[in-house]
Every structure is written in C-alpha cells, then in structure tokens.
PDB file of C-alpha atoms in Angstrom:
ATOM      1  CA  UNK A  22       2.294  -2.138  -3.548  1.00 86.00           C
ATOM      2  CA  UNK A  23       5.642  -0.542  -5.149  1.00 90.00           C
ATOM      3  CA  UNK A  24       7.579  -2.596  -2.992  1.00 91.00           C
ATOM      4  CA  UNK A  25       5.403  -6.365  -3.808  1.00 92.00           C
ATOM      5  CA  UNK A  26       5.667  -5.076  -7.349  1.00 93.00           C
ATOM      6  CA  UNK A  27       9.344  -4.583  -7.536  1.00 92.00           C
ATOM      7  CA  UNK A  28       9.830  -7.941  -5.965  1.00 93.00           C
ATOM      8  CA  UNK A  29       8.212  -9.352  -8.787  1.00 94.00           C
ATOM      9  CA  UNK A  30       9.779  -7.753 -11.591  1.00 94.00           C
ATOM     10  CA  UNK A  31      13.081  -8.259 -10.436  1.00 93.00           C
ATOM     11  CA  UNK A  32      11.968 -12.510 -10.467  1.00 93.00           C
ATOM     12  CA  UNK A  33      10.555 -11.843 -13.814  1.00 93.00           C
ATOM     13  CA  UNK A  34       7.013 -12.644 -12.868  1.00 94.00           C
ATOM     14  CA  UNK A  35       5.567 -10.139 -13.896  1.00 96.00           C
ATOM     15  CA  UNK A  36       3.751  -9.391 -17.596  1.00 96.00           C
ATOM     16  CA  UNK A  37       3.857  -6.098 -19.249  1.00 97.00           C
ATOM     17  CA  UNK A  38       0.418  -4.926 -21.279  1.00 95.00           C
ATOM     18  CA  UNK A  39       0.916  -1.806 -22.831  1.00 95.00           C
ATOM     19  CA  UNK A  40      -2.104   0.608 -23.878  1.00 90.00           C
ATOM     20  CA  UNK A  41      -2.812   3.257 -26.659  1.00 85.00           C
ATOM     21  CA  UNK A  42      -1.419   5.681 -23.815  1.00 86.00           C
ATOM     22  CA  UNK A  43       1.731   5.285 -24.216  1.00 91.00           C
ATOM     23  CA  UNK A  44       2.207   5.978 -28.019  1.00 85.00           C
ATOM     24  CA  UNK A  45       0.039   9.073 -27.414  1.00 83.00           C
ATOM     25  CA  UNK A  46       2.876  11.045 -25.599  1.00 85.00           C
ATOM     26  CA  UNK A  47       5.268  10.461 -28.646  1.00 89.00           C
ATOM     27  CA  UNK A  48       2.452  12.754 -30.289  1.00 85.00           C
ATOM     28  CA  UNK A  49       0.901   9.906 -32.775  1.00 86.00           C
ATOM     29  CA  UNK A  50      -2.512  10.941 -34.190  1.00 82.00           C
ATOM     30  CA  UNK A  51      -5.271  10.025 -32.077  1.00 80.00           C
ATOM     31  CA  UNK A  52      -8.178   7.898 -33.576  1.00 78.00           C
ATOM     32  CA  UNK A  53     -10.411  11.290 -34.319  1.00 82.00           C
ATOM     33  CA  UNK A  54      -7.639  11.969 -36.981  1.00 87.00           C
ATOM     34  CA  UNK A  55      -8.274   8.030 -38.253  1.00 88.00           C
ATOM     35  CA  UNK A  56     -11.750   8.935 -38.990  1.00 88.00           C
ATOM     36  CA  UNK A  57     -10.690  11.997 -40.466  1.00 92.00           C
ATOM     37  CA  UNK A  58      -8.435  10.079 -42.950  1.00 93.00           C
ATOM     38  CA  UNK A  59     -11.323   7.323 -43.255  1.00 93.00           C
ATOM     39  CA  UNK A  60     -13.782  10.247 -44.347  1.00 93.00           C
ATOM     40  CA  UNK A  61     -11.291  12.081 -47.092  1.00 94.00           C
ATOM     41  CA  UNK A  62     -10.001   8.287 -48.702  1.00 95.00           C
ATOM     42  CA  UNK A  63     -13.798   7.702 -48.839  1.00 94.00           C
ATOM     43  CA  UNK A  64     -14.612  10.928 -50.230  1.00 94.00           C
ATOM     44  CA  UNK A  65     -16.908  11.903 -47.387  1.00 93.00           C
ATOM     45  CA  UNK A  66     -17.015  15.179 -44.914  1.00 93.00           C
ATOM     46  CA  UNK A  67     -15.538  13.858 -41.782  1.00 90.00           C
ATOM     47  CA  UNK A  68     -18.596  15.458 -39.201  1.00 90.00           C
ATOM     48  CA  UNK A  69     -21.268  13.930 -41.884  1.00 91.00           C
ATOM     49  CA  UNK A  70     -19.469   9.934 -41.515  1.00 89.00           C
ATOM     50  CA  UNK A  71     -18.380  10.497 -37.827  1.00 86.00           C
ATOM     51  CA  UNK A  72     -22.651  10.923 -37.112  1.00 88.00           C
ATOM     52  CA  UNK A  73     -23.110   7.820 -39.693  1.00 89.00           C
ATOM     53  CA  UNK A  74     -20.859   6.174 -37.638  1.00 85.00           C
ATOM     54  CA  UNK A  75     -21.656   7.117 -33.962  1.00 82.00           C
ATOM     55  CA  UNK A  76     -18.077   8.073 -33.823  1.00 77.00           C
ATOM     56  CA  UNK A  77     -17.348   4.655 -33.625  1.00 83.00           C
ATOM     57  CA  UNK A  78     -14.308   3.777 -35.178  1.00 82.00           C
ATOM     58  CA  UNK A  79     -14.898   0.034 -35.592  1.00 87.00           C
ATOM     59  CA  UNK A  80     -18.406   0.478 -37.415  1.00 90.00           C
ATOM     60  CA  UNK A  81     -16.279   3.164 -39.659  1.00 91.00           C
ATOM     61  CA  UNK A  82     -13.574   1.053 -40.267  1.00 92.00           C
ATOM     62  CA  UNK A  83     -16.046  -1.951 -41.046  1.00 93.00           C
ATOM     63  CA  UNK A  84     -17.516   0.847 -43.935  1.00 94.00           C
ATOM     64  CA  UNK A  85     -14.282   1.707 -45.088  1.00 94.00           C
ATOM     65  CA  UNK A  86     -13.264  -2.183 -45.167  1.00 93.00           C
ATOM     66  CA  UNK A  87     -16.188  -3.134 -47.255  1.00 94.00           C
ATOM     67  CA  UNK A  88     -16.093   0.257 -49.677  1.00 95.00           C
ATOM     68  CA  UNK A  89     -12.823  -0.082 -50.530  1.00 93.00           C
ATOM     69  CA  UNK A  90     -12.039  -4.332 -50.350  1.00 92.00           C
ATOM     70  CA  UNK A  91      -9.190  -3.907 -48.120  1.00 90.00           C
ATOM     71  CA  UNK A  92      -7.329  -1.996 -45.082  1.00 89.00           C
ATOM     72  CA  UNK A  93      -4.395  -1.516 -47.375  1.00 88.00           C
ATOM     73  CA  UNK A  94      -4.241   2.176 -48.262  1.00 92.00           C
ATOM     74  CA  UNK A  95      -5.540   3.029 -44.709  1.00 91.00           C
ATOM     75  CA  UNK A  96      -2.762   0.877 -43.010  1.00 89.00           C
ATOM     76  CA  UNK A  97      -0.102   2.689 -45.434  1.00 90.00           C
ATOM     77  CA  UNK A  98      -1.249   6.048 -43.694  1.00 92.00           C
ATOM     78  CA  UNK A  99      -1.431   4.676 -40.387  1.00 90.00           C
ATOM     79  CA  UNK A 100       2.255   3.631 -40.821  1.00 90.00           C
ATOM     80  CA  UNK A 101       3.343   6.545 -42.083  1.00 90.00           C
ATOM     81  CA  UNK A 102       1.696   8.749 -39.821  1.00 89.00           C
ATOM     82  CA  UNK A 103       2.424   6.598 -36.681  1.00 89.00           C
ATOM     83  CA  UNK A 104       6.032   6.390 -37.821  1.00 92.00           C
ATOM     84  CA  UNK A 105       6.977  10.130 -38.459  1.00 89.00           C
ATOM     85  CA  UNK A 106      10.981  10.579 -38.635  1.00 90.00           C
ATOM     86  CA  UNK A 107      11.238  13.276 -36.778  1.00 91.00           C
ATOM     87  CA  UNK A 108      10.314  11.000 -34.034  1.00 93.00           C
ATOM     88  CA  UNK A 109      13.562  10.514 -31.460  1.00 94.00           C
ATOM     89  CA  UNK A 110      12.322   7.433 -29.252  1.00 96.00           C
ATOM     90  CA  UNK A 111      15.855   8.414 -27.171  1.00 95.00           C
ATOM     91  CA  UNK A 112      14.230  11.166 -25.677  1.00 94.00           C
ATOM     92  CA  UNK A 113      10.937   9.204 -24.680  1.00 95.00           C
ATOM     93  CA  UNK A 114      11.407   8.901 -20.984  1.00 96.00           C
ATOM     94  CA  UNK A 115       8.882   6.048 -20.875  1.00 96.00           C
ATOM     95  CA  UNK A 116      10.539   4.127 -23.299  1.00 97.00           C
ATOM     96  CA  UNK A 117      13.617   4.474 -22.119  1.00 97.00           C
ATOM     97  CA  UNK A 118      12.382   3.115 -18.464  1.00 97.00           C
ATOM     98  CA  UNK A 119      10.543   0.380 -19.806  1.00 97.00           C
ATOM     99  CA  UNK A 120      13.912  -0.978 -21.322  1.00 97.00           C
ATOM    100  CA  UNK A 121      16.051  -0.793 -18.151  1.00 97.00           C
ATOM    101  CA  UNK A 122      13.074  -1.957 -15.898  1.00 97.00           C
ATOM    102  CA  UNK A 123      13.128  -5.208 -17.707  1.00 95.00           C
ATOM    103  CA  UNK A 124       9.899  -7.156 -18.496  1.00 96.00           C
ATOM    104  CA  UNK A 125      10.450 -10.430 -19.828  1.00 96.00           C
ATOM    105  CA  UNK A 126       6.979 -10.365 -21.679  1.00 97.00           C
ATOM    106  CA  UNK A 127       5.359  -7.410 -22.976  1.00 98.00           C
ATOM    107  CA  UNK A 128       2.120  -7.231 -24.450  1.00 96.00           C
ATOM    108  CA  UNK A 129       0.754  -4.325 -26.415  1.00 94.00           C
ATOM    109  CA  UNK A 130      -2.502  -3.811 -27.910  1.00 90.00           C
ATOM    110  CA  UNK A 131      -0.546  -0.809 -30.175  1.00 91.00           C
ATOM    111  CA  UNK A 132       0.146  -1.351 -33.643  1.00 89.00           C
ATOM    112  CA  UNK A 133       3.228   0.690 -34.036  1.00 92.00           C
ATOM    113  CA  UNK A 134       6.751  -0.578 -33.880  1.00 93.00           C
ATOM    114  CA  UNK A 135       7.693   2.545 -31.056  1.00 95.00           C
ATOM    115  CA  UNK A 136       8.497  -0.779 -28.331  1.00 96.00           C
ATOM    116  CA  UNK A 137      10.521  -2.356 -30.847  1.00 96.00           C
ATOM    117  CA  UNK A 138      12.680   0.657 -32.109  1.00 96.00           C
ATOM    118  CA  UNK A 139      13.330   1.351 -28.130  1.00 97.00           C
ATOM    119  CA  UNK A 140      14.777  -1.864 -27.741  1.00 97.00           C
ATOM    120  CA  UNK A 141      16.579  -1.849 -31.192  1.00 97.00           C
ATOM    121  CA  UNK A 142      17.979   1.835 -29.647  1.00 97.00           C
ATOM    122  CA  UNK A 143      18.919   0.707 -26.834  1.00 97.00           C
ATOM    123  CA  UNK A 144      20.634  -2.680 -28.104  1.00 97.00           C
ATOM    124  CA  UNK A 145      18.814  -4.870 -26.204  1.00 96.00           C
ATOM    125  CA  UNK A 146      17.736  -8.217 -27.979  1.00 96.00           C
ATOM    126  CA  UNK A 147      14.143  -9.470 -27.871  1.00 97.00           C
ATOM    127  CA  UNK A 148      11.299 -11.531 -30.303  1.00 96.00           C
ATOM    128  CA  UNK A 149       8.759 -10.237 -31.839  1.00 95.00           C
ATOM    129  CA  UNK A 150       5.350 -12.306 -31.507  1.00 95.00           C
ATOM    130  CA  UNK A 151       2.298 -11.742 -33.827  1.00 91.00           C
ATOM    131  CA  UNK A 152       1.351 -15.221 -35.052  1.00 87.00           C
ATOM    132  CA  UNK A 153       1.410 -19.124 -33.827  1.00 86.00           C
ATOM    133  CA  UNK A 154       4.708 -19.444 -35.830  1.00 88.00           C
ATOM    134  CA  UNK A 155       6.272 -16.353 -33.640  1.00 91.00           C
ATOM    135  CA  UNK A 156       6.105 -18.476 -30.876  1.00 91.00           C
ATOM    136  CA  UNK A 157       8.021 -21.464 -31.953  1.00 89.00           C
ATOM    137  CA  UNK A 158      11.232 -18.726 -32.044  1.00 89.00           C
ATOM    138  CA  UNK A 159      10.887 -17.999 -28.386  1.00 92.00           C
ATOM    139  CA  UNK A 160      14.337 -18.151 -26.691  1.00 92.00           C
ATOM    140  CA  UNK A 161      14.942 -18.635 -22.808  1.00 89.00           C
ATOM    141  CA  UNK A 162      15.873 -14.791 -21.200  1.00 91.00           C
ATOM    142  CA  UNK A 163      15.408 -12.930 -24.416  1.00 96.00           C
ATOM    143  CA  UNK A 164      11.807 -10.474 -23.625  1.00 96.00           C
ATOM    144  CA  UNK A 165       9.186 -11.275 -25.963  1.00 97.00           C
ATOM    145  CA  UNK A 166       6.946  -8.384 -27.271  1.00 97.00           C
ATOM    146  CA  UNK A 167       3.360  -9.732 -28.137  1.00 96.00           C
ATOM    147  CA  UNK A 168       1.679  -7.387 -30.712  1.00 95.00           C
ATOM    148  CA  UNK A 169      -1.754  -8.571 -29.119  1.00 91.00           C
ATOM    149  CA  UNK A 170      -3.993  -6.544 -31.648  1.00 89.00           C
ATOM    150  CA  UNK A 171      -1.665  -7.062 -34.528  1.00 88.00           C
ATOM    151  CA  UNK A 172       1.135  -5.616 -36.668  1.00 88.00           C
ATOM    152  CA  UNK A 173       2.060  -2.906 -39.386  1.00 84.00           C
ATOM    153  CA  UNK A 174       4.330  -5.910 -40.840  1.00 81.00           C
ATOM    154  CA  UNK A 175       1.220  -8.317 -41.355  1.00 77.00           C
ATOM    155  CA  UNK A 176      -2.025  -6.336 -42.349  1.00 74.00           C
ATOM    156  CA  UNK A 177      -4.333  -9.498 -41.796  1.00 76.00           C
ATOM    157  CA  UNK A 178      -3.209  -9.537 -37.979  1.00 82.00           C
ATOM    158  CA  UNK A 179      -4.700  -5.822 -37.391  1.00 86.00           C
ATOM    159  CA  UNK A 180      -7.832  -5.830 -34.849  1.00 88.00           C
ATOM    160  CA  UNK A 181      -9.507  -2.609 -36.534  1.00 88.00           C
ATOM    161  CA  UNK A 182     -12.641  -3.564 -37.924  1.00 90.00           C
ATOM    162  CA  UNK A 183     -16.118  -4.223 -35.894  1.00 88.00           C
ATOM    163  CA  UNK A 184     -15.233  -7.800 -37.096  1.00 90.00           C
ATOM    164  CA  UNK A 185     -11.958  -8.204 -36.489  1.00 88.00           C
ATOM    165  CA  UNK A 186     -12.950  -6.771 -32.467  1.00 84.00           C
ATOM    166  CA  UNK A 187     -15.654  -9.545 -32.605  1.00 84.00           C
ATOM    167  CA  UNK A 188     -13.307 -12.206 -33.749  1.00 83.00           C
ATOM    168  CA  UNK A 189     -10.965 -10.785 -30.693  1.00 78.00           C
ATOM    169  CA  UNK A 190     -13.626 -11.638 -28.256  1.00 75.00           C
ATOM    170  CA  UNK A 191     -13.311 -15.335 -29.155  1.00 77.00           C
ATOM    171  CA  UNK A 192     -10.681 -15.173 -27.121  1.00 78.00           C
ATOM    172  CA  UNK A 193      -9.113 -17.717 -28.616  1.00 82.00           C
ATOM    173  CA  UNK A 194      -6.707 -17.387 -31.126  1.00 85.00           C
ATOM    174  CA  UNK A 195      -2.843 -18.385 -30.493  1.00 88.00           C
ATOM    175  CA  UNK A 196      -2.260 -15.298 -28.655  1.00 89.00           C
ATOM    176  CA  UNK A 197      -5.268 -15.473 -26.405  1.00 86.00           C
ATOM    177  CA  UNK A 198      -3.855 -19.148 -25.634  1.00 88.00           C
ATOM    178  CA  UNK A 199      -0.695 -18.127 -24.755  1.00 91.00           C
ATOM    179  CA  UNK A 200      -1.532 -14.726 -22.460  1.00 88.00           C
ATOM    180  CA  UNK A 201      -3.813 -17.659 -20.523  1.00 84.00           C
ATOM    181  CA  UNK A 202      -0.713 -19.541 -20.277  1.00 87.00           C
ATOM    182  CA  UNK A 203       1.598 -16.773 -19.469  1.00 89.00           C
ATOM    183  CA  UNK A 204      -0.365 -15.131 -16.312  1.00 84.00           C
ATOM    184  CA  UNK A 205      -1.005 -18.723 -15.098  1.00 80.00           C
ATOM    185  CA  UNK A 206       2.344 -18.617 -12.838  1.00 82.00           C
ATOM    186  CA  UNK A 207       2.961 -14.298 -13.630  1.00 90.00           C
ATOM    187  CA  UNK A 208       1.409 -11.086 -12.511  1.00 93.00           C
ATOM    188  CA  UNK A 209       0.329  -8.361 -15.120  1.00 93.00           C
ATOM    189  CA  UNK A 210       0.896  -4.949 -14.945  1.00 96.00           C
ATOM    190  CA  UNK A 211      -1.524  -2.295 -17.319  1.00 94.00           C
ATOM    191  CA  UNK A 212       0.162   0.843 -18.198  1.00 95.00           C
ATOM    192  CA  UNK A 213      -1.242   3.336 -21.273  1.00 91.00           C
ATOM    193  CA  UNK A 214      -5.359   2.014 -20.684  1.00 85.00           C
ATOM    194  CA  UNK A 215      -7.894   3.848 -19.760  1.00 76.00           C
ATOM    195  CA  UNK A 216     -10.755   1.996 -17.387  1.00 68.00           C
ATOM    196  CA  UNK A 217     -13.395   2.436 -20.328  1.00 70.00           C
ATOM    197  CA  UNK A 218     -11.333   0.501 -22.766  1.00 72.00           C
ATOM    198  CA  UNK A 219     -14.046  -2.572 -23.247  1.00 73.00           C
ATOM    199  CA  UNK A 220     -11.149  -4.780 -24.731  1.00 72.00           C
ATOM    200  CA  UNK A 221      -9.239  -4.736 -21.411  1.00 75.00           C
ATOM    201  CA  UNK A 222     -12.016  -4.945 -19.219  1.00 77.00           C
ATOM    202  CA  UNK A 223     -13.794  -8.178 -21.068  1.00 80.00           C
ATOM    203  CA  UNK A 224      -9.878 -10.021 -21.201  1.00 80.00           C
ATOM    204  CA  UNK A 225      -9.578 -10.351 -17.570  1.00 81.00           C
ATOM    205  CA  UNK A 226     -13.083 -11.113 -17.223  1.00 82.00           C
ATOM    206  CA  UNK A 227     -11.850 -14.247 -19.318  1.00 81.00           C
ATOM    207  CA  UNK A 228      -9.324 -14.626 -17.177  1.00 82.00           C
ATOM    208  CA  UNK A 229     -10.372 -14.569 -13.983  1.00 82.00           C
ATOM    209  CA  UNK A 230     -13.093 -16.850 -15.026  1.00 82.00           C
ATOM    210  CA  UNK A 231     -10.927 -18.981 -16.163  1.00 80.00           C
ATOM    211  CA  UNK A 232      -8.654 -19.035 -12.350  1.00 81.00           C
ATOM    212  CA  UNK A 233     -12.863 -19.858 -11.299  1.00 81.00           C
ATOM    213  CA  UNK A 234     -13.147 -23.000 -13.073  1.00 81.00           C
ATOM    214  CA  UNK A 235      -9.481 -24.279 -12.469  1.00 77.00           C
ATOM    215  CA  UNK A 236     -10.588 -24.215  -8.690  1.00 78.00           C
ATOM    216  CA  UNK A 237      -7.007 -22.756  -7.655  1.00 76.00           C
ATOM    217  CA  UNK A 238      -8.245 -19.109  -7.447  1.00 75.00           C
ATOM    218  CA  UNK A 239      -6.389 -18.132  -4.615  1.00 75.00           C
ATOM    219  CA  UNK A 240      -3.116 -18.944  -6.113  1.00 78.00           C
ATOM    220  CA  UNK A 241      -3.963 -16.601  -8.642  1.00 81.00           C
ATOM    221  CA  UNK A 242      -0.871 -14.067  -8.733  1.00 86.00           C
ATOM    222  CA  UNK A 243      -2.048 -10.132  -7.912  1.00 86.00           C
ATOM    223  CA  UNK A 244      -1.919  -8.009 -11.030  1.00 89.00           C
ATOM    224  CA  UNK A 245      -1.887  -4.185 -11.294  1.00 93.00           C
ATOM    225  CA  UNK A 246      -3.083  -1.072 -13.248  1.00 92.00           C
ATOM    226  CA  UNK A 247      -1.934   2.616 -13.412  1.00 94.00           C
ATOM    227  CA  UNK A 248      -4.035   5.249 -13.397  1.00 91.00           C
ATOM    228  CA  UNK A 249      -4.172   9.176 -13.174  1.00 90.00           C
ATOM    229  CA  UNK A 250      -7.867   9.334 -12.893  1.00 85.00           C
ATOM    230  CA  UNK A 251      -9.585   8.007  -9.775  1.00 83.00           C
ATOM    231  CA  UNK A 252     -12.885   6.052 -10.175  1.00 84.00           C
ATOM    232  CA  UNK A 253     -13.765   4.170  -7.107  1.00 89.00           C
ATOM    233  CA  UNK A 254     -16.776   2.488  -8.503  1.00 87.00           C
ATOM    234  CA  UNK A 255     -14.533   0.623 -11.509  1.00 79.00           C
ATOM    235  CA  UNK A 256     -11.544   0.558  -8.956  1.00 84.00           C
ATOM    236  CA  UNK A 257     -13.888  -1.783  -7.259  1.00 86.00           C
ATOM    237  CA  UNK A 258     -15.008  -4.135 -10.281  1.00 82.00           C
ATOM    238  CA  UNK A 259     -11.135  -4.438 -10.767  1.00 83.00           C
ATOM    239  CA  UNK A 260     -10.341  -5.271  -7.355  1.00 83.00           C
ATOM    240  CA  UNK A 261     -13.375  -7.796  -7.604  1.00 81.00           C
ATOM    241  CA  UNK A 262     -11.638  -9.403 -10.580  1.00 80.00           C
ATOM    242  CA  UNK A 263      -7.700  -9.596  -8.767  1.00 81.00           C
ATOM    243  CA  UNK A 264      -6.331  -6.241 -10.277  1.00 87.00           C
ATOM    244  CA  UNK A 265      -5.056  -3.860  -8.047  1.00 90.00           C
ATOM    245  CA  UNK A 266      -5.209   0.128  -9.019  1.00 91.00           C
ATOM    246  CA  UNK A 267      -2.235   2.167  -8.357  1.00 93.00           C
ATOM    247  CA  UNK A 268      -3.212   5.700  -8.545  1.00 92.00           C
ATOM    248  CA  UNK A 269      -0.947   8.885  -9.604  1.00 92.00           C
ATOM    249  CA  UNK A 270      -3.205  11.289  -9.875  1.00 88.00           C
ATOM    250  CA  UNK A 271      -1.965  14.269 -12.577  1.00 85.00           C
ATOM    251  CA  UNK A 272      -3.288  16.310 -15.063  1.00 83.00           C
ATOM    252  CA  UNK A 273      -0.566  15.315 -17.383  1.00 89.00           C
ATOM    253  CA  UNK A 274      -0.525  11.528 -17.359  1.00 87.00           C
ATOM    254  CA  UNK A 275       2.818  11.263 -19.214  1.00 90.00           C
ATOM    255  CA  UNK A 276       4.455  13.050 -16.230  1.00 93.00           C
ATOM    256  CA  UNK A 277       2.624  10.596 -13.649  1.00 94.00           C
ATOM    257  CA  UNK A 278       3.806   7.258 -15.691  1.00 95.00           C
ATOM    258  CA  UNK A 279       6.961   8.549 -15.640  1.00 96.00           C
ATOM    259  CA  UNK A 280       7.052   9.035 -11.989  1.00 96.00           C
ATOM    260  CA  UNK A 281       5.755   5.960 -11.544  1.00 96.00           C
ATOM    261  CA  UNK A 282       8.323   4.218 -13.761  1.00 97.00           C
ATOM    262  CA  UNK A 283      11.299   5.440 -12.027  1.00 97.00           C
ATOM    263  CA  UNK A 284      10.083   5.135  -8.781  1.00 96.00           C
ATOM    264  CA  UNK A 285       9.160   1.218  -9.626  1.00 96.00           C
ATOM    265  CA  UNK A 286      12.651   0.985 -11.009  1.00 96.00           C
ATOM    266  CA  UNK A 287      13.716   2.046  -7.998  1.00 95.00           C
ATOM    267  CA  UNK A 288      12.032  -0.326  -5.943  1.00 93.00           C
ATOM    268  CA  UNK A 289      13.579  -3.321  -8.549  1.00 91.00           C
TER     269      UNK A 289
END
C-alpha cells in the first residue's frame, strides 16, 4: 500500500484531508476545554451545562450562539488559545513532513492556521481556500489548503454550531463542489480522524454515491486512512465504501503518524 501510495503522491494525485489529530500533538486545547470556556462566558458551572448539553459541543455551541447573538468572543478565545506563541511549528515533526512530502491539495477540517504557518516557515508558497472567491486565485503547481470547516480569518465560515454541522451536510456549498471535483481524477489520504468522526464518515458516503450514479465506479481512484486503533468491523464499512485502512498501531499516535510520514516519504 506504501509503495501504490507513494506512486501517487509523487504524480500529485493524491488529496490531503487533515483531522483534529494533528493540531492535538502541538498541545491545542481539546473541545472539553471549549465547553469549559462556553460554561464560564455564559456564566454557568461547566459539569451543570456539559449534562444540559449531553456533552455535545454542537447543541452547546448552538446555546451559546443564541445567548450571546454571535460566535465572536468565543472565536477570539479559540484564536488565542489555538495560537499560543510559545508554539514553535519548526519542531513539529508532522508538519515539517507534510511540507517536504508535497500534497498539491490539502484539506483540513481544523480551524487553526498551524498548516499555513508550516508552509509560511518553511517558505514554500501555496493559496489559501475558504470561500467561492478563493478559488478563482488558484494557480497551476502552487498547493492549495482548503479550510473545509472554515477559518479564524472569516467567523461566518466556522462549522461550530448544530446548525452550521446541518448546513455542512447539504453537502453542497462551493467547497463540497469542488472536493467532488477534486477526487474525481485523485486519491485521498485521511490523517488526524478518528473512525467515529460522523462528518468524515457521511462525506464519503456522498461520495461514493456519487462514483454509483456516474456509472464509472470502478475507475474510482483507491483512497486511504491512518489509524493507530484497529476496528475491523468499521475497517470493513470503509473498505465497502473504496477507503483503504493503513494501520500503525501505537499508544502514542503522534509517534505512529510520524513513522508513517517518513516512511511514505520514503517511498515518494
């Protein structure tokens, strides 16, 4: 699989998508510590509105969208916090492997700017996607990095509400149109998800029903996921919907993706 998956990357064909997973081993707060913040802006005890809330983020952030009329001073702590200057993004391994590796497209579903500043370190040009007019400044061999759930620079782009999810699973919005045309002709590799992440799972669903109705289904490229954790019964579902799991298994996933990394860098 290393070697099919080298192959591809080195005739840029194959897609980047880039999971919560990845920011968490630069030591950003985890969404427990969202709530937290959500619960002391609000003026509530954080175990009392974590039960209100199921410990469901979206149906919290929905409350603290409608209490307060905005996202605003939530996003402001969100980018400070998931910005901290003591941050080095030289020393993240990932990062830096992600660079040299060379993905013409990445996607993220990460809010943070962590992909951007590696490049910017690293002097490597690329464009910066987040909206329809994004995409009229593509340029031919420069990498594009999609900001699929949306942007610190543009609060109205942020998928954090229950709504804004909902809205997501349209699936079509100019993003969702241009993934669909993107993995058309590329393969996609996951890196940084988790096989309960419902957002991932229910996009290439879409997908693969949309390779169904085109009737050319078994032209559809293979695509890939990482994974520390085994789980042969959703190994299967993905298998059943053209993604193939590559398994390191580790207790400390950072240390797997970063074997994996090199040794795919190897292999391109």
């Amino acid at each position: 699989m290393l070697n099919e998956l080298g192959h591809l990357i080195k005739d840029n064909n194959v897609i980047l998508f880039v999971g919560s997973g990845i920011s968490k081993n630069l030591g950003l707060p985890t969404y427990g510590e969202l709530i937290d913040e959500m619960a002391s802006q609000l003026g509530f005890d954080p175990e009392v509105l974590n039960a209100w809330g199921n410990n469901d983020f979206l149906i919290l952030a929905e409350y603290y969208f409608h209490q307060k009329g905005s996202l605003g001073e939530l996003r402001s702590w969100m980018d400070r916090k998931w910005h901290n200057p003591n941050i080095d993004i030289g020393q993240s391994e990932i990062h830096k492997l992600i660079v040299e590796i060379g993905f013409p497209i990445i996607y993220t579903t990460n809010f943070d700017r962590w992909l951007e500043y590696a490049y910017d370190y690293y002097k490597k040009d690329y464009i910066k996607i987040t909206n329809m007019v994004d995409i009229a400044r593509i340029k031919e061999n420069v990498p594009q990095i999609i900001k699929f759930h949306g942007d610190f620079d543009h609060d109205s782009s942020i998928v954090l509400t229950e709504s804004s999810f909902f809205n997501r699973l349209d699936f079509e919005s100019p993003l969702d149109i241009k993934l669909r045309s993107d993995s058309l002709g590329k393969s996609i590799l996951f890196i940084g998800y988790s096989l309960s992440d419902i957002n991932i799972r229910y996009m290439l669903y879409k997908l693969q029903k949309q390779w169904e109705e085109s009737r050319y289904e078994s032209l559809r490229p293979n695509s890939y996921i990482f994974l520390v954790d085994p789980n042969p019964v959703k190994e299967r579902l993905l298998k059943e919907r053209g993604i193939i799991p590559i398994v390191y298994q580790n207790e400390e996933p950072g240390e797997a993706l970063v074997q994996f990394l090199k040794d795919l860098k190897q292999k391109v």
